[in-house]
Each structure stands twice: as C-alpha cells, then as structure tokens.
Short mmCIF file of C-alpha atoms in Angstrom, two decimals:
data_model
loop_
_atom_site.label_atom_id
_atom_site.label_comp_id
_atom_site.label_asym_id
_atom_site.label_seq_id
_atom_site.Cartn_x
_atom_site.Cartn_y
_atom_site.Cartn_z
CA UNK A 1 358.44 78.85 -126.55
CA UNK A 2 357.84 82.63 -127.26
CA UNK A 3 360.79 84.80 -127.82
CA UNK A 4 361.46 88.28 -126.90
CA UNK A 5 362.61 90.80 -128.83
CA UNK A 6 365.66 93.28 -128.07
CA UNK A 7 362.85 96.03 -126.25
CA UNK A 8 361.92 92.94 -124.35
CA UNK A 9 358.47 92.24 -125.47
CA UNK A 10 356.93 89.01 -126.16
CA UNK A 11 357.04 87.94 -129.61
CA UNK A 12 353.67 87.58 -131.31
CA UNK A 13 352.26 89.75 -128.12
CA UNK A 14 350.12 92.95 -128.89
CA UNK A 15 351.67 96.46 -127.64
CA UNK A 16 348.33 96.87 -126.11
CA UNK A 17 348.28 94.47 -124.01
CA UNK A 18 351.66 94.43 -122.62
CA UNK A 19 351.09 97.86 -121.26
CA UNK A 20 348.42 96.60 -119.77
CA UNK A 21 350.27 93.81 -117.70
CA UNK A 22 353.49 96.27 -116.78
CA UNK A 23 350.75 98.71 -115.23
CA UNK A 24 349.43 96.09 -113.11
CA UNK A 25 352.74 94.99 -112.20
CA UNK A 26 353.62 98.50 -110.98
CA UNK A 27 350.61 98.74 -108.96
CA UNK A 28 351.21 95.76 -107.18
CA UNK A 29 354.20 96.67 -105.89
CA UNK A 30 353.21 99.77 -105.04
CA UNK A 31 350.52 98.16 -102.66
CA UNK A 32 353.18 95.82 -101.10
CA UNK A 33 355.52 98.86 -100.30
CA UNK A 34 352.94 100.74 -98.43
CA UNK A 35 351.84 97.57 -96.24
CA UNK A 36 355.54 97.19 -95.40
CA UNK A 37 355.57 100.66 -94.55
CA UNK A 38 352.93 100.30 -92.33
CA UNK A 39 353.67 96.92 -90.67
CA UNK A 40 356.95 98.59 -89.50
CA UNK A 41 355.89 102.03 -88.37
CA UNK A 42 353.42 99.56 -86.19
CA UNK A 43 355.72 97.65 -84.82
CA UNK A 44 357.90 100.87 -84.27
CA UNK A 45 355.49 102.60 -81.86
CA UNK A 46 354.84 99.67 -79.58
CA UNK A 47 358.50 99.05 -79.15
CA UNK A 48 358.47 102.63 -77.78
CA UNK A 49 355.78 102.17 -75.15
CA UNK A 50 357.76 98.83 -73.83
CA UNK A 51 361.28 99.64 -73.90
CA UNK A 52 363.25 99.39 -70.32
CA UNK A 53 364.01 102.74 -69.13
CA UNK A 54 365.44 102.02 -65.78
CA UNK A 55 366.74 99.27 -63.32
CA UNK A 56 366.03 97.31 -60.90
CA UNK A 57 367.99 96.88 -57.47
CA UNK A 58 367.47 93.34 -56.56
CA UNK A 59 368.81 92.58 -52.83
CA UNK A 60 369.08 88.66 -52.98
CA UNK A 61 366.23 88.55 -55.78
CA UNK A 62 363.91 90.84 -54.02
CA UNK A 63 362.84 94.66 -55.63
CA UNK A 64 364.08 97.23 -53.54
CA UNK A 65 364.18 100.35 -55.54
CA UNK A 66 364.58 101.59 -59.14
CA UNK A 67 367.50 103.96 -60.68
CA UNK A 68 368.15 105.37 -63.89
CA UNK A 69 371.52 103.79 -64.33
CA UNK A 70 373.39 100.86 -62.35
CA UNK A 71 376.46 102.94 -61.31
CA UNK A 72 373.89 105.12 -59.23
CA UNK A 73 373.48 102.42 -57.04
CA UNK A 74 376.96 100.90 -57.08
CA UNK A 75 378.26 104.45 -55.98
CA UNK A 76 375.53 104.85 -52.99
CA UNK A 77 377.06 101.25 -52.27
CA UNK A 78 380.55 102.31 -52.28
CA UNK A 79 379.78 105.23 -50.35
CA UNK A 80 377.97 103.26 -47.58
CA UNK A 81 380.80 101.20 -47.36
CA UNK A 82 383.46 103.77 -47.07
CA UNK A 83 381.27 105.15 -44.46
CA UNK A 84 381.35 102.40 -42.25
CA UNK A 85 384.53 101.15 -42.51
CA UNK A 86 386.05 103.57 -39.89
CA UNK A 87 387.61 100.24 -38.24
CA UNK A 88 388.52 98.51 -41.43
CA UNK A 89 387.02 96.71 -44.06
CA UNK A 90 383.21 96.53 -44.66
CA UNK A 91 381.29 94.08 -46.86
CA UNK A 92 377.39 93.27 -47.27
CA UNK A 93 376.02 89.59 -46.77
CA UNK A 94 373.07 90.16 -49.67
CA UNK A 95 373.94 89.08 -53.15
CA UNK A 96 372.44 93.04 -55.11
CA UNK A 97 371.55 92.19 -58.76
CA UNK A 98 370.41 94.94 -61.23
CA UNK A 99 367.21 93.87 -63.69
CA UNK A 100 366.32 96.33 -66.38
CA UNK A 101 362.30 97.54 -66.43
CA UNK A 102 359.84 100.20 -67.84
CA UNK A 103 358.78 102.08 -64.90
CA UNK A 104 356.63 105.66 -64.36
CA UNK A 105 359.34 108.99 -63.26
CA UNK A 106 357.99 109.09 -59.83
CA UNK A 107 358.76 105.59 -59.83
CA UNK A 108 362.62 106.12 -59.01
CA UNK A 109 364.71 106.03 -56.16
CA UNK A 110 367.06 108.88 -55.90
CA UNK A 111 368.93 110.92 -53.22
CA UNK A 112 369.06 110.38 -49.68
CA UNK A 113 366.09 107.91 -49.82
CA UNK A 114 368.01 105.62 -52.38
CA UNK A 115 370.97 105.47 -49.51
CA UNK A 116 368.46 104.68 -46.74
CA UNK A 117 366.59 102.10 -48.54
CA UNK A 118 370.19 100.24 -49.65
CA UNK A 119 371.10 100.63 -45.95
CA UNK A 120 367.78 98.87 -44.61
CA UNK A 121 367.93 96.61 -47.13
CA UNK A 122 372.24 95.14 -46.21
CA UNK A 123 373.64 93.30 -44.08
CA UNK A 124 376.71 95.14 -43.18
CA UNK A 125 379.77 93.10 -41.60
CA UNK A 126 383.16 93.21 -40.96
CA UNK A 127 386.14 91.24 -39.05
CA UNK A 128 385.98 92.02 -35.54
CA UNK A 129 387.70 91.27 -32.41
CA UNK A 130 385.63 89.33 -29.39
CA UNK A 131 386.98 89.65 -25.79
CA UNK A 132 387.17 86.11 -24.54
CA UNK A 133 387.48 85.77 -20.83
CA UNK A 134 388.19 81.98 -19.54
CA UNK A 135 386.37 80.26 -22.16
CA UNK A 136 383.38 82.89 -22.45
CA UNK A 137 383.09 85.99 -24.91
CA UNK A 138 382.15 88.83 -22.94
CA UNK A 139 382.00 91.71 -25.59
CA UNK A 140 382.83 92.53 -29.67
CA UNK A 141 385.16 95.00 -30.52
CA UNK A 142 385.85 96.37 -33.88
CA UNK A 143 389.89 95.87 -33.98
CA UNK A 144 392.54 94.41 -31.25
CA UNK A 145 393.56 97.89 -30.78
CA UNK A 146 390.34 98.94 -28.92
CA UNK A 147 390.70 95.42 -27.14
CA UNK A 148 393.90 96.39 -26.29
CA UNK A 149 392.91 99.77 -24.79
CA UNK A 150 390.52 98.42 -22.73
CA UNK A 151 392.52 96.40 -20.72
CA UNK A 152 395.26 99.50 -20.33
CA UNK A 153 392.80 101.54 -18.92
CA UNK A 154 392.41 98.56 -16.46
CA UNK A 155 395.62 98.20 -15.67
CA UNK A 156 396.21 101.86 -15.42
CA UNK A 157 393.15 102.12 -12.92
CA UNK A 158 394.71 99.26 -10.37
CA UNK A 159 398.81 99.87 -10.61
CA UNK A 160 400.06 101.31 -8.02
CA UNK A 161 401.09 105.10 -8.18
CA UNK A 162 404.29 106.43 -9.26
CA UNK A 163 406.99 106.86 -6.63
CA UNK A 164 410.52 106.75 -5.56
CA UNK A 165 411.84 103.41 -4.34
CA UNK A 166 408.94 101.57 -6.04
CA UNK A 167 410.17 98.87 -8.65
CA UNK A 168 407.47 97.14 -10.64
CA UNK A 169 407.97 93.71 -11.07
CA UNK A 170 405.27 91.27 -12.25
CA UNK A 171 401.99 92.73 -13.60
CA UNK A 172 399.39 89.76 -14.84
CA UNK A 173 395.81 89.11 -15.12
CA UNK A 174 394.56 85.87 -13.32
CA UNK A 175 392.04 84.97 -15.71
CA UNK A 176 392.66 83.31 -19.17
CA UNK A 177 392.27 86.38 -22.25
CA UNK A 178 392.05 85.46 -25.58
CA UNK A 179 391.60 87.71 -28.36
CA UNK A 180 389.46 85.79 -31.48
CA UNK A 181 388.80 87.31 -34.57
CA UNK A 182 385.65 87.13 -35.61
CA UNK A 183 383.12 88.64 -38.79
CA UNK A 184 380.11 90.13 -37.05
CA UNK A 185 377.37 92.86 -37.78
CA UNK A 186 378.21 96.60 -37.13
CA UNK A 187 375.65 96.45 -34.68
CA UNK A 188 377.12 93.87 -32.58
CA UNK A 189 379.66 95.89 -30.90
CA UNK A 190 379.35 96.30 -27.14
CA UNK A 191 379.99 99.75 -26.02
CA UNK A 192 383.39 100.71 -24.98
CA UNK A 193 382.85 102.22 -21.44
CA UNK A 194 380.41 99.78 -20.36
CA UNK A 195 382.23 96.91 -21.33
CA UNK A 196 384.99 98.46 -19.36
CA UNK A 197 382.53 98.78 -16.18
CA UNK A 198 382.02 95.38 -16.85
CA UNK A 199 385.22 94.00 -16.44
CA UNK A 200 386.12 96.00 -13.91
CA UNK A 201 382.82 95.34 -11.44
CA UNK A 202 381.46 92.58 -13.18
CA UNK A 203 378.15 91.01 -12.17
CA UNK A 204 376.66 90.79 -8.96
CA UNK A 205 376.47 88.53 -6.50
CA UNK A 206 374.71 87.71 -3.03
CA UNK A 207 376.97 86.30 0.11
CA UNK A 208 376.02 85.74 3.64
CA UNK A 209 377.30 87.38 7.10
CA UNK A 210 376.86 86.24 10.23
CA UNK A 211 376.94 89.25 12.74
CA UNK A 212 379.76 89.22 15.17
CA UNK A 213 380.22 90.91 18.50
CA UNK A 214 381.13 94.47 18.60
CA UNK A 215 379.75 94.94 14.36
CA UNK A 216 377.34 97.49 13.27
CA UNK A 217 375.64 98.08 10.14
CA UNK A 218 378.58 100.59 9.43
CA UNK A 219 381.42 98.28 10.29
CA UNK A 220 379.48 95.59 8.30
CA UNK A 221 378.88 97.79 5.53
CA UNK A 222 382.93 98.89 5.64
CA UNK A 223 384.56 95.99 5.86
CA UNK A 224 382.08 94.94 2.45
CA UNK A 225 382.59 97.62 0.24
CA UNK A 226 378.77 98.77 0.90
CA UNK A 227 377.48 101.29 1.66
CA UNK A 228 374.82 101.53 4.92
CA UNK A 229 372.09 102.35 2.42
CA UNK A 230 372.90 99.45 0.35
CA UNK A 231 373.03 96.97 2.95
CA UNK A 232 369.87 98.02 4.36
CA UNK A 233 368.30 97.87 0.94
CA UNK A 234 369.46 94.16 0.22
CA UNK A 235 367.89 93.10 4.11
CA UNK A 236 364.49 95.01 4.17
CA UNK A 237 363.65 92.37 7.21
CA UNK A 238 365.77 94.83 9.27
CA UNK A 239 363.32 97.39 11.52
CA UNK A 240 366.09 98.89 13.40
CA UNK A 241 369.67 98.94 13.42
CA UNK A 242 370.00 96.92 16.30
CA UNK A 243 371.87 93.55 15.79
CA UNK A 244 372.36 90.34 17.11
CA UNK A 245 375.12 88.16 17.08
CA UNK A 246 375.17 85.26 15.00
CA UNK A 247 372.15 87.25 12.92
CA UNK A 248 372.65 86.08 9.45
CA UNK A 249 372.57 89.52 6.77
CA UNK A 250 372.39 89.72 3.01
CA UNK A 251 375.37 91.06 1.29
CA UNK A 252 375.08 91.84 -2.45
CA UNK A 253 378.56 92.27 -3.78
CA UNK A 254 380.04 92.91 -7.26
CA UNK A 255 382.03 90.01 -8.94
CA UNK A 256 385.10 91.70 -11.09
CA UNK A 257 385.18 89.50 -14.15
CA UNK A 258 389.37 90.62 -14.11
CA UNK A 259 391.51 90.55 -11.01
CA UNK A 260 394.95 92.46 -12.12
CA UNK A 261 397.76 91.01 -9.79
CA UNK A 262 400.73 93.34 -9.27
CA UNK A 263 403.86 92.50 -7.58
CA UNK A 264 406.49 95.04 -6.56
CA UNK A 265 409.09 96.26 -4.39
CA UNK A 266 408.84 99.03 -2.00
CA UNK A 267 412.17 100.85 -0.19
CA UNK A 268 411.33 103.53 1.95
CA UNK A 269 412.43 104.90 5.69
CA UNK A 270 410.41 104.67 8.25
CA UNK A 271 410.39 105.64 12.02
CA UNK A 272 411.53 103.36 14.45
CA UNK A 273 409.19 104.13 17.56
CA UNK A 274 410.59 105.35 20.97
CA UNK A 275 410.19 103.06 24.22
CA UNK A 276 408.96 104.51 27.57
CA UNK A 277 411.09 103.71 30.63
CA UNK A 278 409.47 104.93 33.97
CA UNK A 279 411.23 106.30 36.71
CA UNK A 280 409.74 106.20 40.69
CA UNK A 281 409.00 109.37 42.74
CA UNK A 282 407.81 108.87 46.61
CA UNK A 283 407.21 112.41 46.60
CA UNK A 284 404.61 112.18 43.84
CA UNK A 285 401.18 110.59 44.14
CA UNK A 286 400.79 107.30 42.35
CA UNK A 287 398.65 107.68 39.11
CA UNK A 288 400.70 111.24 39.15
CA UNK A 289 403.10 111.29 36.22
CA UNK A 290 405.86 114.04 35.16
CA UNK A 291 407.68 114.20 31.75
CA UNK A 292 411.56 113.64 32.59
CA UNK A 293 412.71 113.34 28.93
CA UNK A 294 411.01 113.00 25.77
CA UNK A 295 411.43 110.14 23.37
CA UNK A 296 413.08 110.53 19.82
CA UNK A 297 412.24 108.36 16.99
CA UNK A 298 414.66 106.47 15.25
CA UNK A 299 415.14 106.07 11.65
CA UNK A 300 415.38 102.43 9.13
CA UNK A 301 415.76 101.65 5.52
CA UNK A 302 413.36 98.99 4.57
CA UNK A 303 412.76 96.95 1.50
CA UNK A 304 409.28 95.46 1.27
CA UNK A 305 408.40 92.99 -1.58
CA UNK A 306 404.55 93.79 -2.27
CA UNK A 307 401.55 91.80 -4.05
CA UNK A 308 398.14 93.88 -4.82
CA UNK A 309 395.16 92.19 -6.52
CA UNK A 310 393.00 94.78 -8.38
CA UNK A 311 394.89 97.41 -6.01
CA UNK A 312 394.17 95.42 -2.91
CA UNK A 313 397.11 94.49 -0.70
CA UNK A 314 397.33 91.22 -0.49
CA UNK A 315 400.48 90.38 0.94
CA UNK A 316 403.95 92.53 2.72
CA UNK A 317 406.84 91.15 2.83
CA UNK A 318 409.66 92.47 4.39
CA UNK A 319 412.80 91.65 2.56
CA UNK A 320 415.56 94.00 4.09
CA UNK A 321 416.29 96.11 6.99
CA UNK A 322 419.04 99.14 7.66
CA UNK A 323 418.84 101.03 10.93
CA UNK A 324 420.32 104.48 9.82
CA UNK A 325 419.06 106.39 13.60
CA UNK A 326 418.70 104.51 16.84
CA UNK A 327 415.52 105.73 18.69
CA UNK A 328 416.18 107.55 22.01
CA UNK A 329 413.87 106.31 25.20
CA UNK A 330 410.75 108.80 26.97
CA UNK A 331 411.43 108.69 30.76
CA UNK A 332 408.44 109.38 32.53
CA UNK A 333 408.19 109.83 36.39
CA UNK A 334 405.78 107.87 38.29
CA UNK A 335 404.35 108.90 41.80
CA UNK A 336 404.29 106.40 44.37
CA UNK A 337 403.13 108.18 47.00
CA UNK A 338 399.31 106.56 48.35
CA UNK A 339 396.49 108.85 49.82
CA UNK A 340 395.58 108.68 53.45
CA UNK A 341 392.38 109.85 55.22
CA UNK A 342 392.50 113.25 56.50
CA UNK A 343 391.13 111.67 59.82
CA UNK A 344 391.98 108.94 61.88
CA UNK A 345 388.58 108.26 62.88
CA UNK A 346 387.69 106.30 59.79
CA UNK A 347 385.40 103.25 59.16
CA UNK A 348 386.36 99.78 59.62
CA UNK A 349 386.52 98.80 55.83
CA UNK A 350 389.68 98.70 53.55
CA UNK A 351 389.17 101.31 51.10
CA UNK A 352 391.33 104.30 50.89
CA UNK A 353 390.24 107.66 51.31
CA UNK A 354 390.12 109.37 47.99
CA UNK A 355 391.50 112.30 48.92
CA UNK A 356 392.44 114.98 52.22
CA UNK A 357 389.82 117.61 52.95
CA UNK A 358 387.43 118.44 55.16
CA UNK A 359 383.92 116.06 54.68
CA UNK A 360 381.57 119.42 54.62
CA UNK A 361 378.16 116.60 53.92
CA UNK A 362 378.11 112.99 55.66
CA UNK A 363 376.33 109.89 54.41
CA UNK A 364 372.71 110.08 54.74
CA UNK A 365 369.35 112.21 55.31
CA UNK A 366 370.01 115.71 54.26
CA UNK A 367 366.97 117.89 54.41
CA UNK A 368 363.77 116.36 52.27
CA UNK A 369 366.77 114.17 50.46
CA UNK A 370 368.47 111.76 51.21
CA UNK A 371 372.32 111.96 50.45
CA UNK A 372 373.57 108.44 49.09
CA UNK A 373 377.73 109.29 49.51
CA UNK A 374 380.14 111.57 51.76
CA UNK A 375 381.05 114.83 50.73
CA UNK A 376 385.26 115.73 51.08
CA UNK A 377 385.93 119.85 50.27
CA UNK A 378 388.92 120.53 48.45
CA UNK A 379 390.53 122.90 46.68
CA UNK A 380 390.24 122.54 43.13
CA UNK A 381 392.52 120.30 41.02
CA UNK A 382 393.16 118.44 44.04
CA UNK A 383 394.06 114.90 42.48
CA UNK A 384 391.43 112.14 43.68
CA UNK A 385 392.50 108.71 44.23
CA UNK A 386 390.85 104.85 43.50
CA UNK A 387 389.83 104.10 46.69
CA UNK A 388 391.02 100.17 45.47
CA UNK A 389 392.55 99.08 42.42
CA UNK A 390 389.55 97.74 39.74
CA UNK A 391 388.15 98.95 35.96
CA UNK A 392 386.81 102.07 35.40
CA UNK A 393 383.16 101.37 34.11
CA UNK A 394 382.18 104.71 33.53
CA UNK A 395 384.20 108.09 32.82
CA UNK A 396 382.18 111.03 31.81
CA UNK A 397 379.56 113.45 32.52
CA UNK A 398 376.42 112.03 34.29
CA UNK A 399 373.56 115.13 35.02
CA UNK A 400 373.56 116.47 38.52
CA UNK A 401 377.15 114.61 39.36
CA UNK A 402 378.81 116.43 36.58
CA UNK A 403 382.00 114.78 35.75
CA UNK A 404 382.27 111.28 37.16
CA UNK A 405 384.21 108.24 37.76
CA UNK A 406 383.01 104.83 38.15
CA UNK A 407 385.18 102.27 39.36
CA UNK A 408 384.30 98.32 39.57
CA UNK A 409 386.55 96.28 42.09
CA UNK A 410 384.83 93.16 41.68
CA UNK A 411 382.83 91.42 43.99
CA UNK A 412 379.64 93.69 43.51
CA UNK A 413 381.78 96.95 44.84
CA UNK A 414 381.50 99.59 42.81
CA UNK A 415 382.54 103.26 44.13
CA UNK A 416 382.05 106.63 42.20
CA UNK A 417 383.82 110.50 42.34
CA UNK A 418 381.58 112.88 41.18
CA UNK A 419 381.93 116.39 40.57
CA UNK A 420 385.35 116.43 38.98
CA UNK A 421 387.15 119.11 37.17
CA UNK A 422 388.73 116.93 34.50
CA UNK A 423 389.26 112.94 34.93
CA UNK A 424 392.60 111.39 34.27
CA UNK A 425 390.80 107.87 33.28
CA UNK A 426 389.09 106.35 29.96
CA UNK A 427 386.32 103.46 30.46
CA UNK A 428 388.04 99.91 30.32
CA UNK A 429 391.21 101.65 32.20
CA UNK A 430 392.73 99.12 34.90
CA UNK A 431 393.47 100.99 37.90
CA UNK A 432 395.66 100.53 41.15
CA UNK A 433 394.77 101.93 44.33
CA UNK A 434 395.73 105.58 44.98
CA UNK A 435 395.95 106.00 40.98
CA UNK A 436 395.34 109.57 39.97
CA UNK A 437 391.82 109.14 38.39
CA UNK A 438 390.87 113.07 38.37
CA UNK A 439 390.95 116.43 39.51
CA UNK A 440 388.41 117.95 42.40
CA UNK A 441 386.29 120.45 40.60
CA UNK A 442 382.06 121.27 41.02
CA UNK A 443 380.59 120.45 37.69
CA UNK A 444 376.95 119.20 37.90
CA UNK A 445 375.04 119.94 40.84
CA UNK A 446 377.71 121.58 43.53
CA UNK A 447 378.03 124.77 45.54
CA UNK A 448 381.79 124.77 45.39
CA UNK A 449 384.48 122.54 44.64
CA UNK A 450 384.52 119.07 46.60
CA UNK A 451 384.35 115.46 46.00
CA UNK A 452 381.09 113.61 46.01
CA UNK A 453 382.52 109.72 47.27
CA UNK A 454 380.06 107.28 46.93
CA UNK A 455 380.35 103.08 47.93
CA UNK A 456 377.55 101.04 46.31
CA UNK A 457 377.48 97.34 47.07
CA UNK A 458 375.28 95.39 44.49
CA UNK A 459 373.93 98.78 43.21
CA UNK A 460 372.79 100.11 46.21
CA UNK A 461 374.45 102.82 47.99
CA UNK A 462 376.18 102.35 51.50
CA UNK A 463 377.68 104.82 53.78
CA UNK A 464 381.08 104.92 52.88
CA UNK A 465 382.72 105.52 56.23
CA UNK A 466 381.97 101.83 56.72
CA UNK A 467 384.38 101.05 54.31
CA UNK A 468 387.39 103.51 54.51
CA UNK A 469 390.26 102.77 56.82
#
C-alpha cells in the first residue's frame, strides 16, 4: 500500500502528475454543478406554467364556475341563504365541493354572475307548513303563522258583525285541518290570496234545476247565487227567456272547500204588530172604509239562539220572550150599505147596478160602431160597485177604456168598469158584491166622467140590462 505524506500526496508519486489529477478532479465537479443547475432551473419554469391558480365550484361533482379563493363562494352562499330565509331557515340539497385548477383570467366567475350561477345551480329548501284539509293538502305555506292567518281572515270574513246583545258562542270549522310540517322548495309555496280564494269558493261544480211554476231566470239565478248572465252562459240551449215547468237548467256553483259554523245568541226588541178590528156602518157603502183609530205597535224582549254556516242562517231559535208594551188595535169602519139601480125599470138578471146616474149611452149600435156595454154619468169619484162578488182578473189601464176593472164571477161571467178615476182593487183581489172597486172618472176614450159597464158571457159582450135587477 502507498502512503501519504503530511501535504497529502502519494508517496513515490511525481508532483507533476498529481497536479494533473486534482485539475481534473476540479473540472469534473465543476461540470456536475452546472447540470444540476440546469436540471433545476428546468424543472422550475414548468412548475410555473402548471401551478393551480384558482378553484373549482363543484355542485354534486359537476363544474359550475371558477373563483380565486374558496371563501368567495362560501360568502355568495351565505349570502343567498340569508336572503331567502325571510321565513326561517334555508339549506341547499347539492353537496358544493371546491377542486383547485390552472385556469385563463377571463376564466373566473365573479360578481353578480357568480351569485346567479350558484342560485341556478341549488336546490334551495326549507321546513314549511302544508294546509291539510280532510285528508288532502291543499296549499304550502312557509310557517304556521301564515297558516294561521289565513284561516283568521276566514273567520273574520263569515262572523257575524259586532253588536249589542250578540254573545258568541261556538265558532268551528266542519272540515278536518291539520297543519304538517313539511321541507319543500322555495318555489313550492302557493300564493297567499289565492289560496285564500280557494278556501273560501273552492272549486266548481255543476247541479241540476228543474223549473218550477211562477220561476224566472232571475228568481232562478237569486235563489243560486248566479247571476242572470251566468246562468245563461252555463245553458246556451236557451233562445229566449221563456221557461217551462219541469225544464231541467244547468247550474254551475262554487264548492267552498271550508264551511265556518257559528253559533250565537241574539237579544234584541222587536215590535209586536197591531191587529185590525172592523167596525159596521149602514150609512157607508160596502167596500167603503174609514179610519176610526189607528193601531200602535207593541214592544218584546227576545232572546234568539242563532247558527250561521259561512254567514248563512241556518237555523233561529227562539229561546225567551218579555212583552215590555202591549200593542193597541186599528179600528177600521166598514160600509155596509149595497148599491141599487137608479131605475126601477131594470133587466131581469141578478147583477147589481154598479152605481146611480143617469145611463147617457145604451147597449148597442151607436153611429158606424157598435157599443158593446151601457154607459151610467156620474159625477166624478162616485164609488162604483161589483155588480156580484168574484176575482178581479184585471186592474189597470187598458187603451181607449182608460182605467179598468175586470171582475170574474165564475161560470163564464165576466163584467168590466172602464173609465175610472183611480181603482180601489189589485188583480187576485176577492170581492163581494157592492164592494168599492173604484172611483168614476174619464180616462181613456170619454167625453166626461161616467162609467163604461160592460157584461161579457164566455168573452162575448151582452147587453147588460139583461142582467141587472
């Protein structure tokens, strides 16, 4: 082995020489420096051009837009929540992720288009309230407060108003509510005031009426909450209003999906009506009248125990009853006095004359005309009798015989009073004979004031002389 001696070189080496192999030493690590150095200044500069310099939002795995830094995100989150949550808490359904990448500036999401892309992009819930009606949800609500309002409003819109004597003592839906919580979309709640029109008219619905006697389309329409209009519209078959009875109409009527049902008590005075006791005159023509004393109400505490559905009445009962004034009785006094003829050469018949005078134009052909009843002159407001007791038919104005009377006594006998100043009778009036029917006057065709008396048998027209006694 070679030894070294204390300046380090070899023993038996020349000086030459091991210059030689310490400057080839030197170089060589020289030349392993520099390719180090440039290895790593290599890998340096492609680091650079790859490094992430952004992030991802991820909504449930999927790229939705890039930021700069998480929070950006998680703050437009926070916001969006806050926003929403007027009603109470707010959550999203996605699962948002953030995934770092290398993207271009014009790349990013910022602003107001980062919080409209989150918002497209979530699936924004929060616990609700559903209106359950009998078994069936009829709208979403965000909290059991607006629930709650809704059916106030209701109430409100059917109790009845505010009065003295009035003691409220039930007040109850009919129908089954339930209010279930529930976690649904934002956009899943039903609008207040319709689903307030909805409860309170519901759905519609189409019934059936049969027409009876004495109904129009207005009654119809009335007594159905319709209007005319409305009723037409839901039978177009109808040309005319002209109806038939038993005709079978189309009613289309809204269906309340909540009946309110209010029961309360009611004390209040009322009148207690007068009677009318009548009092006989001889000296007074029957079917004349004359006010002897007036009636005076009287005057009653009552108690009523009442039950409206959805402000309806349906039912009045009458629990107590106080008389406080008696009522005091009308006396009226009745003629009894009957017409006679103002002749006693009269016909054969039984029918009274209708009144005295003077008969100024008899029964029959009267110049190119022919005159179909007897003519009596009187002053006017003479009062004209019923020739018979029957129903008056017809009372009203009729052309040329001005103000008329029609009387029916059966039998096919009809007689009529024309020319009258006022009448004393109403159509469907039963009348006795000598009743005060009206007043001689000369409306329609007439010169002056008389009585045009006609006798019609059947319809056609008979000379009345025949038949007055």
């Amino acid at each position: 082995m070679k030894q070294q001696d204390e300046t380090g070189r070899l023993k038996g080496q020349k000086p030459w020489l091991q210059k030689a192999k310490a400057g080839l030493k030197a170089k060589a690590v020289r030349f392993l420096a520099a390719g180090m150095a440039i290895v790593l200044a290599g890998s340096f500069g492609y680091h650079s051009l790859t490094k992430p310099n952004a992030y991802a939002v991820l909504v449930d795995g999927q790229e939705v837009a890039f930021v700069t830094e998480e929070a950006e995100a998680v703050t437009v989150i926070d916001e969006l929540l806050a926003e929403k949550g007027t009603y109470g808490p707010v959550r999203h359904v996605e699962e948002v992720t953030f995934q770092p990448v290398r993207i271009k500036a014009h790349e990013l999401t910022a602003g107001p288009a980062l919080k409209q892309t989150i918002e497209a992009n979530l699936s924004l819930v929060s616990e609700s309230t559903a209106i359950v009606i009998d078994g069936k949800e009829v709208g979403i609500v965000p909290n059991i407060a607006t629930a709650e309002s809704i059916l106030s409003s209701i109430k409100e819109k059917y109790l009845p108003a505010e009065r003295q004597g009035l003691t409220l003592e039930t007040i109850a839906f009919e129908e089954d509510i339930v209010f279930q919580p529930k976690e649904t979309g934002l956009d899943s709640y039903s609008d207040v005031d319709a689903l307030t029109e909805l409860l309170l008219h519901g759905t519609e619905k189409m019934e059936t009426y049969h027409v009876q006697e004495g109904d129009s389309l207005w009654t119809i329409a009335r007594k159905n909450g319709m209007t005319v209009d409305e009723l037409k519209a839901a039978n177009p078959q109808l040309k005319s209003e002209l109806l038939s009875i038993g005709q079978e109409l189309k009613l289309v009527k809204a269906e309340p999906l909540l009946h309110l049902v209010t029961t309360y008590s009611l004390t209040k005075e009322e009148n207690i009506p007068y009677k009318t006791k009548y009092e006989s005159d001889s000296n007074m023509y029957r079917g004349q009248e004359r006010l002897k004393k007036p009636g005076v109400a009287g005057q009653k505490s009552v108690q009523y125990r009442i039950v409206e559905r959805n402000g309806n009445e349906v039912t009045k009962d009458l629990l107590t009853e106080k008389v406080l004034k008696e009522p005091e009785d009308r006396i009226v006094i009745r003629g009894t006095k009957t017409m006679i003829a103002s002749r006693g050469d009269g016909g054969s018949g039984q029918l009274a004359w209708p009144i005295r005078g003077t008969i100024s134009s008899p029964y029959g052909k009267r110049g190119k005309e022919f005159h179909t009843g007897l003519d009596v002159s009187a002053p006017k407001g003479t009062p004209i009798g019923a020739a018979e007791a029957g129903t008056v038919i017809f009372a009203g104005r009729s052309g040329n015989y001005g103000l008329m009377v029609t009387i029916d006594h059966g039998n096919g006998l009809t007689t009529r009073y024309a020319h009258c100043s006022e009448l004393k009778v109403k159509v469907g009036d039963q009348v006795t004979r000598g009743q005060v029917i009206g007043l001689v006057g000369a409306t329609g065709r007439a010169t002056g004031p008389h009585i045009h008396f006609e006798v019609r048998v059947n319809g056609s027209h008979k000379n009345p002389i025949n038949y007055l006694k």
